[in-house]
mmCIF file of C-alpha atoms in Angstrom:
data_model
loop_
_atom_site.group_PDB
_atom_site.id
_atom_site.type_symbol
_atom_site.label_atom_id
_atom_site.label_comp_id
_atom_site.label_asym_id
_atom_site.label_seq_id
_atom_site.Cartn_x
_atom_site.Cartn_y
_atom_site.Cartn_z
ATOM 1 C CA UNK A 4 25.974 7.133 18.183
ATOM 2 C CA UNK A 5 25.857 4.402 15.290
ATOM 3 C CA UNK A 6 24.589 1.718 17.471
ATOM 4 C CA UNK A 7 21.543 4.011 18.147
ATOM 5 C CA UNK A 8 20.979 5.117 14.389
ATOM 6 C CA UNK A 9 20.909 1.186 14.462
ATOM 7 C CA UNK A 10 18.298 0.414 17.099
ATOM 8 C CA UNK A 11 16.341 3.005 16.019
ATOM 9 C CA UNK A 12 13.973 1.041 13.877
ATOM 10 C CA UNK A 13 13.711 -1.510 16.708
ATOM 11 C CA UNK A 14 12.729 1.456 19.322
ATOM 12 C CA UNK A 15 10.220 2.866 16.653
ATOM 13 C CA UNK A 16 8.003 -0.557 16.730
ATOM 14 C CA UNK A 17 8.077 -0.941 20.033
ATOM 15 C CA UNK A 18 6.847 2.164 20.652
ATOM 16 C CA UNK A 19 3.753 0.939 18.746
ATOM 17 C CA UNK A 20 3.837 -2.456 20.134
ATOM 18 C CA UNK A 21 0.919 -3.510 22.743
ATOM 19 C CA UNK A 22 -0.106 -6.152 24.529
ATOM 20 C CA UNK A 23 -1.016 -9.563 22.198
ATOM 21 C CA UNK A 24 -4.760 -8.403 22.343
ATOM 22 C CA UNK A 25 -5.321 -5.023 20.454
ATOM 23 C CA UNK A 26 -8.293 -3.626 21.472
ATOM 24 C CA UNK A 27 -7.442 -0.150 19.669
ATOM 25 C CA UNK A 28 -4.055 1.149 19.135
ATOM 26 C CA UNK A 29 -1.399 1.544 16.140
ATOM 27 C CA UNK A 30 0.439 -0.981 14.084
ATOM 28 C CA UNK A 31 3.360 -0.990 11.647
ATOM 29 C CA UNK A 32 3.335 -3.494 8.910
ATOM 30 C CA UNK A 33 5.531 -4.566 6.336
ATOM 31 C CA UNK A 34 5.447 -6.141 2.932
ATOM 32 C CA UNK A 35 4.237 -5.912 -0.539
ATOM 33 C CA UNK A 36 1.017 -4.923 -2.000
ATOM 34 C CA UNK A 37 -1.891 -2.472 -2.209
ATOM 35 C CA UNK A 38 -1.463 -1.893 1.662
ATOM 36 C CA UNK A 39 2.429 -1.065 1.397
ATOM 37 C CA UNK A 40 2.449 1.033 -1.838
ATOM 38 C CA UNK A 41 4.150 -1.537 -3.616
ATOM 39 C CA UNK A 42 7.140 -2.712 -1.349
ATOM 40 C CA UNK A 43 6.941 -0.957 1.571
ATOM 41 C CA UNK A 44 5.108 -0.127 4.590
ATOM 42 C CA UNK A 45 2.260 1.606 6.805
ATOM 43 C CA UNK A 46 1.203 2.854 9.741
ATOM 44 C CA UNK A 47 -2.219 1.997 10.774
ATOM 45 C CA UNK A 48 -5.077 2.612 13.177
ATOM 46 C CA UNK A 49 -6.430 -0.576 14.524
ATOM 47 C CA UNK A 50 -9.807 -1.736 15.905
ATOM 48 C CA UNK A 51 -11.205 -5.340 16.720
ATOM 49 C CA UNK A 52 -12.886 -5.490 13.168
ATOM 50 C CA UNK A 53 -11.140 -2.571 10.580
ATOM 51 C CA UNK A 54 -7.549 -1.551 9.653
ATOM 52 C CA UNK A 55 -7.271 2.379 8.477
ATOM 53 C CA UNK A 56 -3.753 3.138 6.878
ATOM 54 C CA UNK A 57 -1.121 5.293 5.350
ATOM 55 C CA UNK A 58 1.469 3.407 3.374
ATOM 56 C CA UNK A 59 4.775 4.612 1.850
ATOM 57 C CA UNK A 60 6.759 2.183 -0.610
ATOM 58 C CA UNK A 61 7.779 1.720 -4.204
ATOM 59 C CA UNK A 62 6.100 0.374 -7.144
ATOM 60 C CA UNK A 63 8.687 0.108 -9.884
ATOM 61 C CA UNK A 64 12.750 0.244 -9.654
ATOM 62 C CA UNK A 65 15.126 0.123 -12.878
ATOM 63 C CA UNK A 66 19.012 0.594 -13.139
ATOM 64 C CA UNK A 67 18.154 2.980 -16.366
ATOM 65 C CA UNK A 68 15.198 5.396 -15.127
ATOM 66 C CA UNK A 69 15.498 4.990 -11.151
ATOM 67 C CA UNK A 70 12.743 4.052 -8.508
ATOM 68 C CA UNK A 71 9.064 5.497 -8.391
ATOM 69 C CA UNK A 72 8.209 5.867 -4.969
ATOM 70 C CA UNK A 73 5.049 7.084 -3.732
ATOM 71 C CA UNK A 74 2.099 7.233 -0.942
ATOM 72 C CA UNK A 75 -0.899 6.018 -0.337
ATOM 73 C CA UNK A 76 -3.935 5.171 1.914
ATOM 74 C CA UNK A 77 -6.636 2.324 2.462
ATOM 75 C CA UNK A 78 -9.577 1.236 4.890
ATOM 76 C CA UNK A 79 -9.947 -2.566 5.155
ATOM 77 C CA UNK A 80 -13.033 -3.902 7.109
ATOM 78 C CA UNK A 81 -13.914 -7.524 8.880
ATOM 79 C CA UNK A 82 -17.048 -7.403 9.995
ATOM 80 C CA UNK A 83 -18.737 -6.639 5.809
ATOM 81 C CA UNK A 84 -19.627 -10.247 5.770
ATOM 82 C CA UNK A 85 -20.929 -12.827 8.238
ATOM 83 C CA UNK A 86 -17.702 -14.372 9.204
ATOM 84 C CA UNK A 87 -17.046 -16.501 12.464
ATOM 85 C CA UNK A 88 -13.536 -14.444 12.592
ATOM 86 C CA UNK A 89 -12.042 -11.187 11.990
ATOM 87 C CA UNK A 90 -9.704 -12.544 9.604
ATOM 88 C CA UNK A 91 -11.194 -11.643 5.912
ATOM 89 C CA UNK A 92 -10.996 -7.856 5.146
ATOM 90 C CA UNK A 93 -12.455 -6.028 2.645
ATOM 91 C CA UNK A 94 -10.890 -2.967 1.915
ATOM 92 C CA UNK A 95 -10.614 0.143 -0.448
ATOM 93 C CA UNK A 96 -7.537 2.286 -1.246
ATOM 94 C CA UNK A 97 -5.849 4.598 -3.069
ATOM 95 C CA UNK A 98 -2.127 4.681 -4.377
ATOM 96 C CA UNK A 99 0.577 5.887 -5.978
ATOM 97 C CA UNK A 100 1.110 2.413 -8.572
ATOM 98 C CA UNK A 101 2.992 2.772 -11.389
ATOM 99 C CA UNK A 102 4.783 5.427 -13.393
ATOM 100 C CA UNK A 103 4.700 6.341 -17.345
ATOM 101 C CA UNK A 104 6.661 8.076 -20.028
ATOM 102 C CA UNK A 105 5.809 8.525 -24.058
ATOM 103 C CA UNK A 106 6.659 11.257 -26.114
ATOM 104 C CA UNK A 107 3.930 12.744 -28.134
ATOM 105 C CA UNK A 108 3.595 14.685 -31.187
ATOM 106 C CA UNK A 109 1.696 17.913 -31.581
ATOM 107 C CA UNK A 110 0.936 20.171 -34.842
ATOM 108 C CA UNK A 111 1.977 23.485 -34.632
ATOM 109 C CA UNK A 112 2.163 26.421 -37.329
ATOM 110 C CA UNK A 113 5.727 26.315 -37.820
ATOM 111 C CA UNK A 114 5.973 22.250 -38.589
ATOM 112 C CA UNK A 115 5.361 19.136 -35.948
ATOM 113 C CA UNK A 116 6.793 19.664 -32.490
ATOM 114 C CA UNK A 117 7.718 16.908 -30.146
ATOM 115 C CA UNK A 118 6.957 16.781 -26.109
ATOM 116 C CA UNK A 119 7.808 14.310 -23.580
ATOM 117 C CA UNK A 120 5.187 12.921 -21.238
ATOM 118 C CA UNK A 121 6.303 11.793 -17.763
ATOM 119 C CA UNK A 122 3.416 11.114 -14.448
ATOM 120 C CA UNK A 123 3.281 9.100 -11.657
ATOM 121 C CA UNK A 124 0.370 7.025 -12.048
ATOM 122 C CA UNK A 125 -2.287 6.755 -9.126
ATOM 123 C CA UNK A 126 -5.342 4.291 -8.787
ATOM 124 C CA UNK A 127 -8.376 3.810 -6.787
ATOM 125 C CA UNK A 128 -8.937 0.378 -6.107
ATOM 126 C CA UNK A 129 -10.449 -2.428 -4.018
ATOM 127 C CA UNK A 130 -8.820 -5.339 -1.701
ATOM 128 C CA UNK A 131 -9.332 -8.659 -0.064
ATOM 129 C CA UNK A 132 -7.041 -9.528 2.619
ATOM 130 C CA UNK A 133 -6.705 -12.560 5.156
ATOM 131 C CA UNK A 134 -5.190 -11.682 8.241
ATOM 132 C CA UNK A 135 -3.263 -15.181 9.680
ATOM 133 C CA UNK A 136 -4.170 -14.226 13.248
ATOM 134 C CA UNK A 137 -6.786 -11.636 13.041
ATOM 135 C CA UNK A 138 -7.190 -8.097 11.907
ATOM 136 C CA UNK A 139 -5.891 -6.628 15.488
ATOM 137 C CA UNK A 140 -3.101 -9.252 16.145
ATOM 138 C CA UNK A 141 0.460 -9.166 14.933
ATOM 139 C CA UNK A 142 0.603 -11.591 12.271
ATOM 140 C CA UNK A 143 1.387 -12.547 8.220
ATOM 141 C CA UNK A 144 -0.910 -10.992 6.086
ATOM 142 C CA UNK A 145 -2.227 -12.502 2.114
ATOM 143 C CA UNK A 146 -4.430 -10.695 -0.273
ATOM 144 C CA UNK A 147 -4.922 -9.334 -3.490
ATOM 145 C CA UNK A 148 -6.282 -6.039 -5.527
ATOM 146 C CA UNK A 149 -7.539 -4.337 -8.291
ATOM 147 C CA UNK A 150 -7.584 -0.839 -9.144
ATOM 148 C CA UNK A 151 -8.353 1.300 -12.012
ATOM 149 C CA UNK A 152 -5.702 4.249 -12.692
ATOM 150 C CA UNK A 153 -5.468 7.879 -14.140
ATOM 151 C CA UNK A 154 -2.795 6.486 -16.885
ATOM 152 C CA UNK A 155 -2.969 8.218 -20.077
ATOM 153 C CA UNK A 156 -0.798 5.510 -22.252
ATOM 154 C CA UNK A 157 -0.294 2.539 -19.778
ATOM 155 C CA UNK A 158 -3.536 0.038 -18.965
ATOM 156 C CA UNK A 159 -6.283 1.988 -17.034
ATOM 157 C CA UNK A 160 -6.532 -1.204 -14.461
ATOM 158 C CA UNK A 161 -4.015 -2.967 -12.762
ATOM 159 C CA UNK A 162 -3.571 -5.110 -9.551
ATOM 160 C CA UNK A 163 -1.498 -5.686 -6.832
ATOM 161 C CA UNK A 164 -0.902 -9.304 -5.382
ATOM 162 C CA UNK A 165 -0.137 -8.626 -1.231
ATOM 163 C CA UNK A 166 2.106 -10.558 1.246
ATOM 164 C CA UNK A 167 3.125 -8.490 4.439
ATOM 165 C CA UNK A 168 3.306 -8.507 8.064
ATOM 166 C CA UNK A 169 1.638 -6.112 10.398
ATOM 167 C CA UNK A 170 3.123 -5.420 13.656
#
């Protein structure tokens, strides 16, 4: 029974696997950045010239206040610009990227009264990635992001730098 539990994660990508050419079909990747919620991964829908995802990762960890894990989703296209390849995308997303915590003061009738902010903070965002061997082929992904966020205390724009590889 453990040596399945084991090859389970093996079993699950080959399940997505195709042939080296994708025409259409799923891929899992791997890695860190915009397109794996932080360090993570996603499950995507493939064509010959755009990448749709859902990712599923973490953005911060600490030994003190514990991980902040989170989802998130993206589009990243190929064919935006006149390239001779499908190896540049363009993408947008949205994610789960950072968390915050402050405690604020408020006046009341009955003296100052203290309350403790804590959110997950999300952002919307665009990408550039550059896909080693092509947006449909297995292969190392590079890239980089910026987003702007709903945070109330922390910097309202952020970025992600990306290294991954899609399955």
């Amino acid at each position: 029974m453990k040596t399945l539990a084991l090859l389970l994660p093996f079993l699950s990508l080959n399940c997505f696997a195709e042939e080296e050419n994708h025409d259409k079909g799923f891929s899992i990747g791997l890695g860190l950045g915009s397109m794996y919620t932080g360090i993570g991964g996603n499950l995507s829908l493939m064509s010959e010239y755009d990448l749709k995802y859902v990712s599923i990762g973490c953005v911060e960890y600490s030994s003190r206040f514990g991980s902040t894990c989170g989802f998130g989703a993206g589009w990243t296209k190929t064919d935006l610009f006149d390239f001779d390849s499908n190896k540049h995308g363009f993408g947008v997303y949205i994610s789960l990227v950072g968390h915050e915590s402050y405690v604020g003061y408020t006046s009341t009738t009955e003296g100052v009264k203290a309350y403790f902010h804590d959110d997950d903070i999300y952002g919307a965002g665009i990408s550039y990635t550059y896909f080693m061997n092509g947006i449909n082929q297995s292969g190392t992904t590079f890239g980089a992001s910026i987003h702007a966020t709903n945070a109330s205390v922390e910097s309202k724009y952020g970025g992600f730098l990306q290294v991954g590889y899609q399955f």
